[in-house]
PDB file of C-alpha atoms in Angstrom:
ATOM      1  CA  MET A   1     -13.335 -14.927  13.568  1.00  0.00           C
ATOM      2  CA  ASN A   2     -16.351 -12.083  12.916  1.00  0.00           C
ATOM      3  CA  ILE A   3     -14.209  -9.328  11.736  1.00  0.00           C
ATOM      4  CA  PHE A   4     -17.354  -6.849  12.964  1.00  0.00           C
ATOM      5  CA  ASP A   5     -16.102  -7.777  16.498  1.00  0.00           C
ATOM      6  CA  LEU A   6     -13.159  -6.291  15.947  1.00  0.00           C
ATOM      7  CA  ALA A   7     -14.276  -3.162  14.306  1.00  0.00           C
ATOM      8  CA  ARG A   8     -15.020   0.083  16.556  1.00  0.00           C
ATOM      9  CA  PRO A   9     -18.703   0.271  17.638  1.00  0.00           C
ATOM     10  CA  ASN A  10     -19.498   3.115  16.351  1.00  0.00           C
ATOM     11  CA  ILE A  11     -18.542   2.188  13.054  1.00  0.00           C
ATOM     12  CA  ARG A  12     -20.691  -0.810  12.828  1.00  0.00           C
ATOM     13  CA  GLU A  13     -23.615   0.740  13.024  1.00  0.00           C
ATOM     14  CA  LEU A  14     -22.323   3.880  11.440  1.00  0.00           C
ATOM     15  CA  VAL A  15     -24.661   4.202   8.398  1.00  0.00           C
ATOM     16  CA  PRO A  16     -22.165   5.765   5.647  1.00  0.00           C
ATOM     17  CA  TYR A  17     -22.921   9.072   3.756  1.00  0.00           C
ATOM     18  CA  GLN A  18     -25.430   8.426   0.781  1.00  0.00           C
ATOM     19  CA  SER A  19     -24.027   9.993  -1.550  1.00  0.00           C
ATOM     20  CA  ALA A  20     -25.630  10.399  -5.110  1.00  0.00           C
ATOM     21  CA  ARG A  21     -23.716   7.949  -6.722  1.00  0.00           C
ATOM     22  CA  ARG A  22     -23.897   5.420  -3.906  1.00  0.00           C
ATOM     23  CA  ILE A  23     -27.781   5.601  -4.203  1.00  0.00           C
ATOM     24  CA  GLY A  24     -27.709   5.087  -7.741  1.00  0.00           C
ATOM     25  CA  GLY A  25     -30.555   4.930 -10.147  1.00  0.00           C
ATOM     26  CA  GLU A  26     -31.353   4.918 -13.735  1.00  0.00           C
ATOM     27  CA  ALA A  27     -32.309   8.245 -15.673  1.00  0.00           C
ATOM     28  CA  ALA A  28     -32.272   9.985 -18.731  1.00  0.00           C
ATOM     29  CA  VAL A  29     -31.469  13.326 -17.220  1.00  0.00           C
ATOM     30  CA  PHE A  30     -29.319  13.712 -14.040  1.00  0.00           C
ATOM     31  CA  VAL A  31     -30.068  16.831 -11.926  1.00  0.00           C
ATOM     32  CA  ASN A  32     -29.636  14.839  -8.391  1.00  0.00           C
ATOM     33  CA  ALA A  33     -25.971  15.860  -7.072  1.00  0.00           C
ATOM     34  CA  ASN A  34     -25.103  19.306  -7.885  1.00  0.00           C
ATOM     35  CA  GLU A  35     -23.042  19.029 -10.936  1.00  0.00           C
ATOM     36  CA  ALA A  36     -22.445  21.191 -13.693  1.00  0.00           C
ATOM     37  CA  GLY A  37     -24.416  20.375 -16.648  1.00  0.00           C
ATOM     38  CA  GLY A  38     -22.736  19.364 -20.072  1.00  0.00           C
ATOM     39  CA  ALA A  39     -19.258  18.830 -21.102  1.00  0.00           C
ATOM     40  CA  VAL A  40     -16.660  21.115 -19.620  1.00  0.00           C
ATOM     41  CA  LEU A  41     -13.364  19.683 -21.247  1.00  0.00           C
ATOM     42  CA  ALA A  42     -13.594  19.412 -25.117  1.00  0.00           C
ATOM     43  CA  GLY A  43     -11.817  16.018 -26.265  1.00  0.00           C
ATOM     44  CA  PHE A  44     -11.897  14.390 -22.476  1.00  0.00           C
ATOM     45  CA  GLU A  45     -13.049  10.472 -22.540  1.00  0.00           C
ATOM     46  CA  GLY A  46     -14.931  10.576 -19.320  1.00  0.00           C
ATOM     47  CA  ALA A  47     -17.680  13.147 -17.909  1.00  0.00           C
ATOM     48  CA  ILE A  48     -15.624  14.786 -15.641  1.00  0.00           C
ATOM     49  CA  ASN A  49     -18.496  17.579 -14.908  1.00  0.00           C
ATOM     50  CA  ARG A  50     -20.189  14.664 -12.942  1.00  0.00           C
ATOM     51  CA  TYR A  51     -18.886  12.772  -9.602  1.00  0.00           C
ATOM     52  CA  PRO A  52     -17.213   9.440  -9.720  1.00  0.00           C
ATOM     53  CA  GLY A  53     -18.847   6.632  -8.478  1.00  0.00           C
ATOM     54  CA  ALA A  54     -18.402   5.258  -5.165  1.00  0.00           C
ATOM     55  CA  GLN A  55     -15.687   2.702  -6.182  1.00  0.00           C
ATOM     56  CA  PRO A  56     -14.482   2.696  -9.849  1.00  0.00           C
ATOM     57  CA  LEU A  57     -16.303  -0.412 -10.838  1.00  0.00           C
ATOM     58  CA  GLU A  58     -14.606  -1.389 -13.720  1.00  0.00           C
ATOM     59  CA  LEU A  59     -11.071  -0.617 -12.392  1.00  0.00           C
ATOM     60  CA  VAL A  60     -12.257  -2.871  -9.367  1.00  0.00           C
ATOM     61  CA  GLN A  61     -12.934  -5.575 -11.758  1.00  0.00           C
ATOM     62  CA  ASP A  62      -9.293  -5.223 -13.941  1.00  0.00           C
ATOM     63  CA  TYR A  63      -7.133  -4.996 -10.554  1.00  0.00           C
ATOM     64  CA  ALA A  64      -9.333  -8.346  -8.910  1.00  0.00           C
ATOM     65  CA  ALA A  65      -8.383 -10.116 -12.640  1.00  0.00           C
ATOM     66  CA  TYR A  66      -4.733  -9.211 -12.053  1.00  0.00           C
ATOM     67  CA  ILE A  67      -4.281 -10.190  -8.503  1.00  0.00           C
ATOM     68  CA  GLY A  68      -6.753 -12.835  -8.385  1.00  0.00           C
ATOM     69  CA  VAL A  69      -9.356 -12.046  -6.184  1.00  0.00           C
ATOM     70  CA  LYS A  70     -13.157 -10.982  -6.173  1.00  0.00           C
ATOM     71  CA  PRO A  71     -13.918  -7.600  -7.109  1.00  0.00           C
ATOM     72  CA  GLY A  72     -15.738  -7.310  -3.674  1.00  0.00           C
ATOM     73  CA  GLN A  73     -12.159  -7.982  -1.942  1.00  0.00           C
ATOM     74  CA  LEU A  74     -11.028  -4.605  -2.858  1.00  0.00           C
ATOM     75  CA  LEU A  75     -11.094  -0.877  -2.136  1.00  0.00           C
ATOM     76  CA  ALA A  76      -9.488   1.495  -4.237  1.00  0.00           C
ATOM     77  CA  THR A  77      -8.104   4.277  -2.177  1.00  0.00           C
ATOM     78  CA  ARG A  78      -5.988   7.455  -2.510  1.00  0.00           C
ATOM     79  CA  GLY A  79      -2.577   5.892  -2.462  1.00  0.00           C
ATOM     80  CA  ALA A  80      -2.109   2.884  -0.037  1.00  0.00           C
ATOM     81  CA  ASP A  81      -1.272   5.885   2.574  1.00  0.00           C
ATOM     82  CA  GLU A  82      -5.352   6.071   2.699  1.00  0.00           C
ATOM     83  CA  GLY A  83      -5.560   2.881   3.197  1.00  0.00           C
ATOM     84  CA  ILE A  84      -3.802   2.807   6.474  1.00  0.00           C
ATOM     85  CA  GLU A  85      -6.062   5.719   7.705  1.00  0.00           C
ATOM     86  CA  VAL A  86      -9.148   4.193   6.522  1.00  0.00           C
ATOM     87  CA  LEU A  87      -8.107   0.751   8.478  1.00  0.00           C
ATOM     88  CA  ILE A  88      -7.087   2.877  11.601  1.00  0.00           C
ATOM     89  CA  ARG A  89     -10.209   5.056  11.620  1.00  0.00           C
ATOM     90  CA  ALA A  90     -12.353   1.914  11.133  1.00  0.00           C
ATOM     91  CA  PHE A  91     -10.815  -0.388  13.896  1.00  0.00           C
ATOM     92  CA  CYS A  92      -9.065   1.421  16.469  1.00  0.00           C
ATOM     93  CA  GLU A  93     -10.942   3.355  19.080  1.00  0.00           C
ATOM     94  CA  PRO A  94      -9.128   6.743  19.808  1.00  0.00           C
ATOM     95  CA  GLU A  95      -7.201   6.761  23.048  1.00  0.00           C
ATOM     96  CA  LEU A  96      -8.008   3.018  23.982  1.00  0.00           C
ATOM     97  CA  ASP A  97      -6.654   0.930  21.114  1.00  0.00           C
ATOM     98  CA  SER A  98      -3.100   0.576  19.499  1.00  0.00           C
ATOM     99  CA  ILE A  99      -1.275  -0.383  16.523  1.00  0.00           C
ATOM    100  CA  LEU A 100       2.137  -2.395  16.465  1.00  0.00           C
ATOM    101  CA  ILE A 101       4.641  -2.024  14.342  1.00  0.00           C
ATOM    102  CA  GLN A 102       8.381  -2.830  14.142  1.00  0.00           C
ATOM    103  CA  PRO A 103      11.128  -0.576  13.258  1.00  0.00           C
ATOM    104  CA  PRO A 104      12.692   0.181  11.317  1.00  0.00           C
ATOM    105  CA  THR A 105       9.616   0.282   8.709  1.00  0.00           C
ATOM    106  CA  TYR A 106       7.008   2.846   6.749  1.00  0.00           C
ATOM    107  CA  GLY A 107       6.840   6.004   8.742  1.00  0.00           C
ATOM    108  CA  MET A 108       3.099   6.678   7.862  1.00  0.00           C
ATOM    109  CA  TYR A 109       1.731   3.782   9.899  1.00  0.00           C
ATOM    110  CA  ALA A 110       3.199   5.405  12.964  1.00  0.00           C
ATOM    111  CA  ILE A 111       2.060   9.479  11.651  1.00  0.00           C
ATOM    112  CA  SER A 112      -1.318   7.829  10.744  1.00  0.00           C
ATOM    113  CA  GLY A 113      -2.048   6.086  14.339  1.00  0.00           C
ATOM    114  CA  GLU A 114      -0.782   9.125  16.345  1.00  0.00           C
ATOM    115  CA  THR A 115      -2.988  11.685  13.782  1.00  0.00           C
ATOM    116  CA  CYS A 116      -5.782   9.457  14.927  1.00  0.00           C
ATOM    117  CA  GLY A 117      -5.106   9.593  18.478  1.00  0.00           C
ATOM    118  CA  VAL A 118      -4.271   6.111  18.741  1.00  0.00           C
ATOM    119  CA  GLN A 119      -1.212   4.423  20.611  1.00  0.00           C
ATOM    120  CA  VAL A 120       1.455   3.244  18.420  1.00  0.00           C
ATOM    121  CA  LYS A 121       3.386   0.563  20.117  1.00  0.00           C
ATOM    122  CA  THR A 122       6.889  -1.033  18.930  1.00  0.00           C
ATOM    123  CA  THR A 123       8.464  -4.366  19.205  1.00  0.00           C
ATOM    124  CA  VAL A 124      11.484  -5.474  18.012  1.00  0.00           C
ATOM    125  CA  SER A 125      10.159  -8.866  17.006  1.00  0.00           C
ATOM    126  CA  LEU A 126       6.502  -9.461  15.649  1.00  0.00           C
ATOM    127  CA  GLN A 127       7.157 -13.005  16.490  1.00  0.00           C
ATOM    128  CA  GLU A 128       7.575 -12.778  19.912  1.00  0.00           C
ATOM    129  CA  ALA A 129       5.386  -9.896  20.217  1.00  0.00           C
ATOM    130  CA  ASP A 130       2.558  -9.488  23.064  1.00  0.00           C
ATOM    131  CA  LEU A 131      -0.810  -8.597  20.551  1.00  0.00           C
ATOM    132  CA  SER A 132      -3.178  -8.453  23.443  1.00  0.00           C
ATOM    133  CA  ASP A 133      -3.692  -5.030  23.187  1.00  0.00           C
ATOM    134  CA  ALA A 134      -3.258  -4.264  19.380  1.00  0.00           C
ATOM    135  CA  LYS A 135      -5.803  -4.139  16.697  1.00  0.00           C
ATOM    136  CA  LEU A 136      -4.062  -3.595  13.830  1.00  0.00           C
ATOM    137  CA  VAL A 137      -0.217  -5.113  13.143  1.00  0.00           C
ATOM    138  CA  PHE A 138       1.142  -3.725  10.054  1.00  0.00           C
ATOM    139  CA  VAL A 139       3.839  -5.658   8.423  1.00  0.00           C
ATOM    140  CA  CYS A 140       5.611  -4.210   5.538  1.00  0.00           C
ATOM    141  CA  ARG A 141       6.644  -6.927   3.194  1.00  0.00           C
ATOM    142  CA  PRO A 142       9.461  -5.972   1.588  1.00  0.00           C
ATOM    143  CA  ASN A 143      10.228  -3.719   4.288  1.00  0.00           C
ATOM    144  CA  ASN A 144      10.914   0.031   3.636  1.00  0.00           C
ATOM    145  CA  PRO A 145      13.621   1.114   4.263  1.00  0.00           C
ATOM    146  CA  THR A 146      15.406  -2.451   4.474  1.00  0.00           C
ATOM    147  CA  GLY A 147      14.416  -4.407   1.724  1.00  0.00           C
ATOM    148  CA  GLU A 148      13.597  -7.695   3.409  1.00  0.00           C
ATOM    149  CA  MET A 149      11.142 -10.208   3.239  1.00  0.00           C
ATOM    150  CA  MET A 150       9.054 -11.070   6.060  1.00  0.00           C
ATOM    151  CA  ASP A 151       9.433 -15.078   5.876  1.00  0.00           C
ATOM    152  CA  ALA A 152       6.289 -16.594   4.968  1.00  0.00           C
ATOM    153  CA  GLN A 153       6.081 -19.088   7.664  1.00  0.00           C
ATOM    154  CA  GLN A 154       6.951 -16.437   9.955  1.00  0.00           C
ATOM    155  CA  LEU A 155       3.948 -14.524   9.036  1.00  0.00           C
ATOM    156  CA  LYS A 156       1.533 -17.068   8.834  1.00  0.00           C
ATOM    157  CA  GLU A 157       2.434 -18.048  12.567  1.00  0.00           C
ATOM    158  CA  LEU A 158       1.662 -14.372  13.046  1.00  0.00           C
ATOM    159  CA  LEU A 159      -1.849 -14.573  11.404  1.00  0.00           C
ATOM    160  CA  ILE A 160      -2.572 -17.119  12.994  1.00  0.00           C
ATOM    161  CA  ARG A 161      -1.172 -15.878  16.982  1.00  0.00           C
ATOM    162  CA  ALA A 162      -3.770 -12.569  16.042  1.00  0.00           C
ATOM    163  CA  ASN A 163      -6.422 -14.326  14.692  1.00  0.00           C
ATOM    164  CA  GLY A 164      -9.642 -13.053  16.861  1.00  0.00           C
ATOM    165  CA  ARG A 165      -7.603 -10.284  18.652  1.00  0.00           C
ATOM    166  CA  ALA A 166      -5.770  -8.110  16.032  1.00  0.00           C
ATOM    167  CA  LEU A 167      -5.960  -7.779  12.041  1.00  0.00           C
ATOM    168  CA  VAL A 168      -2.337  -8.078  10.577  1.00  0.00           C
ATOM    169  CA  VAL A 169      -1.843  -5.640   7.413  1.00  0.00           C
ATOM    170  CA  VAL A 170       0.761  -6.430   5.178  1.00  0.00           C
ATOM    171  CA  ASP A 171       2.192  -3.506   3.162  1.00  0.00           C
ATOM    172  CA  GLU A 172       2.845  -5.169  -0.604  1.00  0.00           C
ATOM    173  CA  ALA A 173       3.884  -1.761  -2.117  1.00  0.00           C
ATOM    174  CA  TYR A 174       6.915  -3.276  -3.506  1.00  0.00           C
ATOM    175  CA  ILE A 175       5.936  -6.543  -3.775  1.00  0.00           C
ATOM    176  CA  GLU A 176       6.161  -6.568  -7.568  1.00  0.00           C
ATOM    177  CA  PHE A 177       9.699  -6.920  -7.516  1.00  0.00           C
ATOM    178  CA  SER A 178       9.021  -9.696  -5.743  1.00  0.00           C
ATOM    179  CA  GLU A 179       6.400 -10.759  -7.366  1.00  0.00           C
ATOM    180  CA  ALA A 180       6.403 -14.736  -6.146  1.00  0.00           C
ATOM    181  CA  ASP A 181       6.032 -13.748  -2.568  1.00  0.00           C
ATOM    182  CA  SER A 182       2.523 -11.882  -2.619  1.00  0.00           C
ATOM    183  CA  VAL A 183       0.451 -13.566   0.008  1.00  0.00           C
ATOM    184  CA  VAL A 184      -3.005 -12.086  -1.460  1.00  0.00           C
ATOM    185  CA  SER A 185      -3.846 -15.628  -2.612  1.00  0.00           C
ATOM    186  CA  TRP A 186      -4.194 -16.154   1.462  1.00  0.00           C
ATOM    187  CA  ILE A 187      -7.316 -13.847   1.833  1.00  0.00           C
ATOM    188  CA  GLU A 188      -9.814 -16.750   1.520  1.00  0.00           C
ATOM    189  CA  ASP A 189      -7.848 -18.896   4.437  1.00  0.00           C
ATOM    190  CA  PHE A 190      -6.771 -15.969   6.883  1.00  0.00           C
ATOM    191  CA  PRO A 191      -9.872 -13.597   7.499  1.00  0.00           C
ATOM    192  CA  ASN A 192      -8.063 -11.108   9.618  1.00  0.00           C
ATOM    193  CA  LEU A 193      -5.462 -10.642   6.982  1.00  0.00           C
ATOM    194  CA  VAL A 194      -5.483  -7.232   4.836  1.00  0.00           C
ATOM    195  CA  VAL A 195      -3.201  -6.264   1.899  1.00  0.00           C
ATOM    196  CA  LEU A 196      -2.372  -3.047   0.871  1.00  0.00           C
ATOM    197  CA  ARG A 197      -0.890  -2.240  -2.874  1.00  0.00           C
ATOM    198  CA  THR A 198      -0.390   0.340  -4.971  1.00  0.00           C
ATOM    199  CA  PHE A 199       0.634   2.090  -8.345  1.00  0.00           C
ATOM    200  CA  SER A 200       3.039   4.047  -7.543  1.00  0.00           C
ATOM    201  CA  LYS A 201       6.521   1.945  -7.744  1.00  0.00           C
ATOM    202  CA  ALA A 202       6.549  -1.241  -9.913  1.00  0.00           C
ATOM    203  CA  PHE A 203       3.710   0.668 -12.182  1.00  0.00           C
ATOM    204  CA  GLY A 204       5.670   3.700 -12.402  1.00  0.00           C
ATOM    205  CA  MET A 205       2.583   6.121 -11.668  1.00  0.00           C
ATOM    206  CA  ALA A 206       3.196   7.705  -8.085  1.00  0.00           C
ATOM    207  CA  GLY A 207       1.262  10.740  -9.464  1.00  0.00           C
ATOM    208  CA  LEU A 208      -2.067   9.093  -9.894  1.00  0.00           C
ATOM    209  CA  ARG A 209      -2.300   9.020  -6.037  1.00  0.00           C
ATOM    210  CA  LEU A 210      -3.812   5.279  -6.077  1.00  0.00           C
ATOM    211  CA  GLY A 211      -4.072   2.235  -4.134  1.00  0.00           C
ATOM    212  CA  MET A 212      -5.924  -0.983  -3.122  1.00  0.00           C
ATOM    213  CA  VAL A 213      -6.618  -2.564  -0.009  1.00  0.00           C
ATOM    214  CA  VAL A 214      -7.293  -6.119  -0.455  1.00  0.00           C
ATOM    215  CA  ALA A 215      -9.123  -8.064   2.604  1.00  0.00           C
ATOM    216  CA  ASN A 216     -12.567  -9.930   2.849  1.00  0.00           C
ATOM    217  CA  GLU A 217     -15.662  -8.912   2.173  1.00  0.00           C
ATOM    218  CA  ASP A 218     -16.743  -8.161   5.848  1.00  0.00           C
ATOM    219  CA  CYS A 219     -13.714  -5.686   6.305  1.00  0.00           C
ATOM    220  CA  ILE A 220     -14.210  -4.219   2.943  1.00  0.00           C
ATOM    221  CA  SER A 221     -17.708  -3.319   3.386  1.00  0.00           C
ATOM    222  CA  LEU A 222     -16.396  -1.631   6.831  1.00  0.00           C
ATOM    223  CA  LEU A 223     -13.554   0.358   5.412  1.00  0.00           C
ATOM    224  CA  ALA A 224     -16.177   1.324   2.438  1.00  0.00           C
ATOM    225  CA  LYS A 225     -18.368   2.888   5.386  1.00  0.00           C
ATOM    226  CA  VAL A 226     -15.348   5.310   6.461  1.00  0.00           C
ATOM    227  CA  LEU A 227     -13.577   5.936   2.990  1.00  0.00           C
ATOM    228  CA  ALA A 228     -15.199   9.470   1.940  1.00  0.00           C
ATOM    229  CA  PRO A 229     -17.328   9.709  -0.951  1.00  0.00           C
ATOM    230  CA  TYR A 230     -16.150   9.736  -4.676  1.00  0.00           C
ATOM    231  CA  PRO A 231     -12.082   8.368  -3.460  1.00  0.00           C
ATOM    232  CA  ILE A 232     -10.978   7.914  -6.970  1.00  0.00           C
ATOM    233  CA  ALA A 233     -10.999  10.813  -9.906  1.00  0.00           C
ATOM    234  CA  THR A 234     -12.423   9.587 -13.327  1.00  0.00           C
ATOM    235  CA  PRO A 235      -9.096  10.435 -14.863  1.00  0.00           C
ATOM    236  CA  VAL A 236      -7.021   8.530 -12.461  1.00  0.00           C
ATOM    237  CA  SER A 237      -9.152   5.631 -13.144  1.00  0.00           C
ATOM    238  CA  ALA A 238      -8.565   5.748 -16.785  1.00  0.00           C
ATOM    239  CA  ILE A 239      -5.338   5.930 -16.687  1.00  0.00           C
ATOM    240  CA  ALA A 240      -4.743   3.339 -14.192  1.00  0.00           C
ATOM    241  CA  ARG A 241      -6.970   0.632 -16.461  1.00  0.00           C
ATOM    242  CA  GLN A 242      -4.655   1.308 -19.460  1.00  0.00           C
ATOM    243  CA  ALA A 243      -2.151   0.163 -16.882  1.00  0.00           C
ATOM    244  CA  LEU A 244      -3.775  -3.053 -16.578  1.00  0.00           C
ATOM    245  CA  THR A 245      -4.038  -3.934 -20.029  1.00  0.00           C
ATOM    246  CA  ASN A 246      -2.081  -7.181 -21.466  1.00  0.00           C
ATOM    247  CA  GLU A 247       0.381  -4.224 -22.881  1.00  0.00           C
ATOM    248  CA  GLY A 248       0.390  -2.045 -19.539  1.00  0.00           C
ATOM    249  CA  LEU A 249       0.962  -5.214 -17.245  1.00  0.00           C
ATOM    250  CA  ALA A 250       3.973  -6.384 -20.335  1.00  0.00           C
ATOM    251  CA  ALA A 251       5.565  -2.807 -19.682  1.00  0.00           C
ATOM    252  CA  MET A 252       5.104  -3.311 -15.818  1.00  0.00           C
ATOM    253  CA  ARG A 253       7.152  -6.601 -15.545  1.00  0.00           C
ATOM    254  CA  ALA A 254       9.725  -5.206 -17.995  1.00  0.00           C
ATOM    255  CA  ARG A 255      10.173  -2.285 -15.944  1.00  0.00           C
ATOM    256  CA  VAL A 256      10.604  -4.796 -12.759  1.00  0.00           C
ATOM    257  CA  ARG A 257      13.289  -6.776 -14.760  1.00  0.00           C
ATOM    258  CA  GLU A 258      15.356  -4.081 -15.350  1.00  0.00           C
ATOM    259  CA  VAL A 259      14.948  -2.331 -12.048  1.00  0.00           C
ATOM    260  CA  ASN A 260      16.226  -5.950 -10.642  1.00  0.00           C
ATOM    261  CA  ALA A 261      18.857  -5.813 -12.975  1.00  0.00           C
ATOM    262  CA  LEU A 262      20.107  -2.109 -12.068  1.00  0.00           C
ATOM    263  CA  ARG A 263      20.044  -3.037  -8.455  1.00  0.00           C
ATOM    264  CA  GLY A 264      21.862  -6.171  -8.536  1.00  0.00           C
ATOM    265  CA  ALA A 265      24.568  -3.902 -10.269  1.00  0.00           C
ATOM    266  CA  LEU A 266      24.266  -0.911  -8.112  1.00  0.00           C
ATOM    267  CA  ALA A 267      24.839  -3.299  -5.213  1.00  0.00           C
ATOM    268  CA  GLY A 268      28.026  -4.919  -6.671  1.00  0.00           C
ATOM    269  CA  GLN A 269      29.426  -1.098  -7.220  1.00  0.00           C
ATOM    270  CA  LEU A 270      28.574  -0.457  -3.542  1.00  0.00           C
ATOM    271  CA  GLU A 271      30.143  -3.365  -2.227  1.00  0.00           C
ATOM    272  CA  ASP A 272      32.820  -2.617  -4.389  1.00  0.00           C
ATOM    273  CA  LYS A 273      33.632   0.489  -2.758  1.00  0.00           C
ATOM    274  CA  GLY A 274      33.626  -0.882   0.524  1.00  0.00           C
ATOM    275  CA  TYR A 275      29.929  -0.169   1.893  1.00  0.00           C
ATOM    276  CA  LYS A 276      27.916  -3.120   3.498  1.00  0.00           C
ATOM    277  CA  VAL A 277      24.560  -3.511   1.307  1.00  0.00           C
ATOM    278  CA  LEU A 278      21.453  -5.145   2.757  1.00  0.00           C
ATOM    279  CA  PRO A 279      20.106  -7.615   0.686  1.00  0.00           C
ATOM    280  CA  SER A 280      16.916  -6.372  -1.100  1.00  0.00           C
ATOM    281  CA  SER A 281      13.669  -7.573  -2.733  1.00  0.00           C
ATOM    282  CA  ALA A 282      12.086  -3.913  -3.549  1.00  0.00           C
ATOM    283  CA  ASN A 283      12.974  -1.349  -5.838  1.00  0.00           C
ATOM    284  CA  PHE A 284      15.904   0.273  -3.735  1.00  0.00           C
ATOM    285  CA  LEU A 285      18.918  -0.570  -1.636  1.00  0.00           C
ATOM    286  CA  LEU A 286      20.277   0.381   2.003  1.00  0.00           C
ATOM    287  CA  ALA A 287      23.723   0.715   2.387  1.00  0.00           C
ATOM    288  CA  GLU A 288      25.854   1.451   5.669  1.00  0.00           C
ATOM    289  CA  GLY A 289      27.109   4.956   5.867  1.00  0.00           C
ATOM    290  CA  GLY A 290      25.357   8.236   6.031  1.00  0.00           C
ATOM    291  CA  GLU A 291      28.465   9.718   4.255  1.00  0.00           C
ATOM    292  CA  LEU A 292      27.619   8.157   1.094  1.00  0.00           C
ATOM    293  CA  PHE A 293      24.555  10.160   1.563  1.00  0.00           C
ATOM    294  CA  ASP A 294      26.946  13.429   1.050  1.00  0.00           C
ATOM    295  CA  LYS A 295      29.283  11.485  -1.619  1.00  0.00           C
ATOM    296  CA  LEU A 296      25.671  11.375  -3.900  1.00  0.00           C
ATOM    297  CA  LEU A 297      24.598  14.614  -3.047  1.00  0.00           C
ATOM    298  CA  ALA A 298      27.924  16.278  -3.980  1.00  0.00           C
ATOM    299  CA  GLY A 299      28.090  14.331  -7.364  1.00  0.00           C
ATOM    300  CA  GLY A 300      24.649  16.186  -8.259  1.00  0.00           C
ATOM    301  CA  VAL A 301      22.407  12.821  -6.953  1.00  0.00           C
ATOM    302  CA  LEU A 302      19.854  13.218  -4.271  1.00  0.00           C
ATOM    303  CA  ALA A 303      19.342  10.188  -1.954  1.00  0.00           C
ATOM    304  CA  ARG A 304      17.586   9.498   1.299  1.00  0.00           C
ATOM    305  CA  LYS A 305      19.840   9.642   4.709  1.00  0.00           C
ATOM    306  CA  LEU A 306      18.620   7.719   7.348  1.00  0.00           C
ATOM    307  CA  GLY A 307      20.832   8.154  10.170  1.00  0.00           C
ATOM    308  CA  ASN A 308      23.960   6.541   9.432  1.00  0.00           C
ATOM    309  CA  GLN A 309      22.523   4.611   6.158  1.00  0.00           C
ATOM    310  CA  THR A 310      21.675   5.889   3.183  1.00  0.00           C
ATOM    311  CA  ARG A 311      18.505   4.506   0.958  1.00  0.00           C
ATOM    312  CA  ILE A 312      18.919   4.654  -2.839  1.00  0.00           C
ATOM    313  CA  SER A 313      15.987   3.877  -5.120  1.00  0.00           C
ATOM    314  CA  ILE A 314      16.604   2.086  -8.183  1.00  0.00           C
ATOM    315  CA  GLY A 315      15.736   4.578 -11.039  1.00  0.00           C
ATOM    316  CA  SER A 316      16.112   4.563 -15.016  1.00  0.00           C
ATOM    317  CA  SER A 317      19.320   3.001 -16.502  1.00  0.00           C
ATOM    318  CA  ASP A 318      20.270   6.782 -17.214  1.00  0.00           C
ATOM    319  CA  GLU A 319      19.431   7.600 -13.374  1.00  0.00           C
ATOM    320  CA  MET A 320      21.391   4.775 -12.287  1.00  0.00           C
ATOM    321  CA  ALA A 321      24.681   5.549 -14.535  1.00  0.00           C
ATOM    322  CA  LYS A 322      24.646   9.111 -13.004  1.00  0.00           C
ATOM    323  CA  VAL A 323      24.587   7.090  -9.192  1.00  0.00           C
ATOM    324  CA  GLN A 324      27.818   5.331 -10.497  1.00  0.00           C
ATOM    325  CA  GLU A 325      29.573   8.269 -11.669  1.00  0.00           C
ATOM    326  CA  ALA A 326      28.750  10.236  -8.411  1.00  0.00           C
ATOM    327  CA  LEU A 327      30.428   6.969  -6.324  1.00  0.00           C
ATOM    328  CA  ASN A 328      33.449   7.394  -8.518  1.00  0.00           C
ATOM    329  CA  GLY A 329      33.909  10.877  -8.282  1.00  0.00           C
TER     330      GLY A 329
END
């Protein structure tokens, strides 16, 4: 399948904005980007008076090594949320094309579709859905807010059915909590697969607003046309690279082990209180009972109320002790 055939016609022909960093060039003195001259923040490692590159190349290389792909198969974005929007802008013609989701799922798929003037279609089952009108099919895996993991064979079947028709976007924001279930390695076999990743969850860096789009090189080149220039701030890139060192990755995986253990403990506590808890492969639990939200709030703990269900994020051991106190209150 030719990915270019799925993109919007104007995006295929678009020449991206030729920023100073995209044009490049070597010189002793740079006066080509209307930047301030000289250092402006003493003690900071990195010339923040200069615009960053069109992509943070060293960070991209580090992340590619972490997940086992080629650097050309990555695009760094301001959170996975920007990745969602860039995909819609690149592949979906306003008022003509649609995206497909299976609620309940992450709300930004629909919001991004609507703000881009793209129809948002829903289905009770992606396995049985009509894919003929959809350009993008979003699969949150593990799913937010349920925590469930779409079966790998079902996902393969969806990719095969969508081949030549649509991109299947697998949002792996929570995948480190079930790392063996990642489908990043499928990129070579399925040209219509796109994977979204983030530093916000297992890496504990939600404040960085940093995400990655993983796809084949043709798809990445199309998305790069749409992405605004200089997307990743120099300090953000520097901090994120620390998280990808051997020490940083070891800390992340230790955090994952702790969160998974705390999640299991909380599930048991909720069930002992009579709440039905959905199995989760993420850093949260979804429990039946809207009154649970009120009980936690009365104990000084703010969870997330979703209709008659309550979603509880798994925080630190101290935070989860406060959750337990609120449950017992």
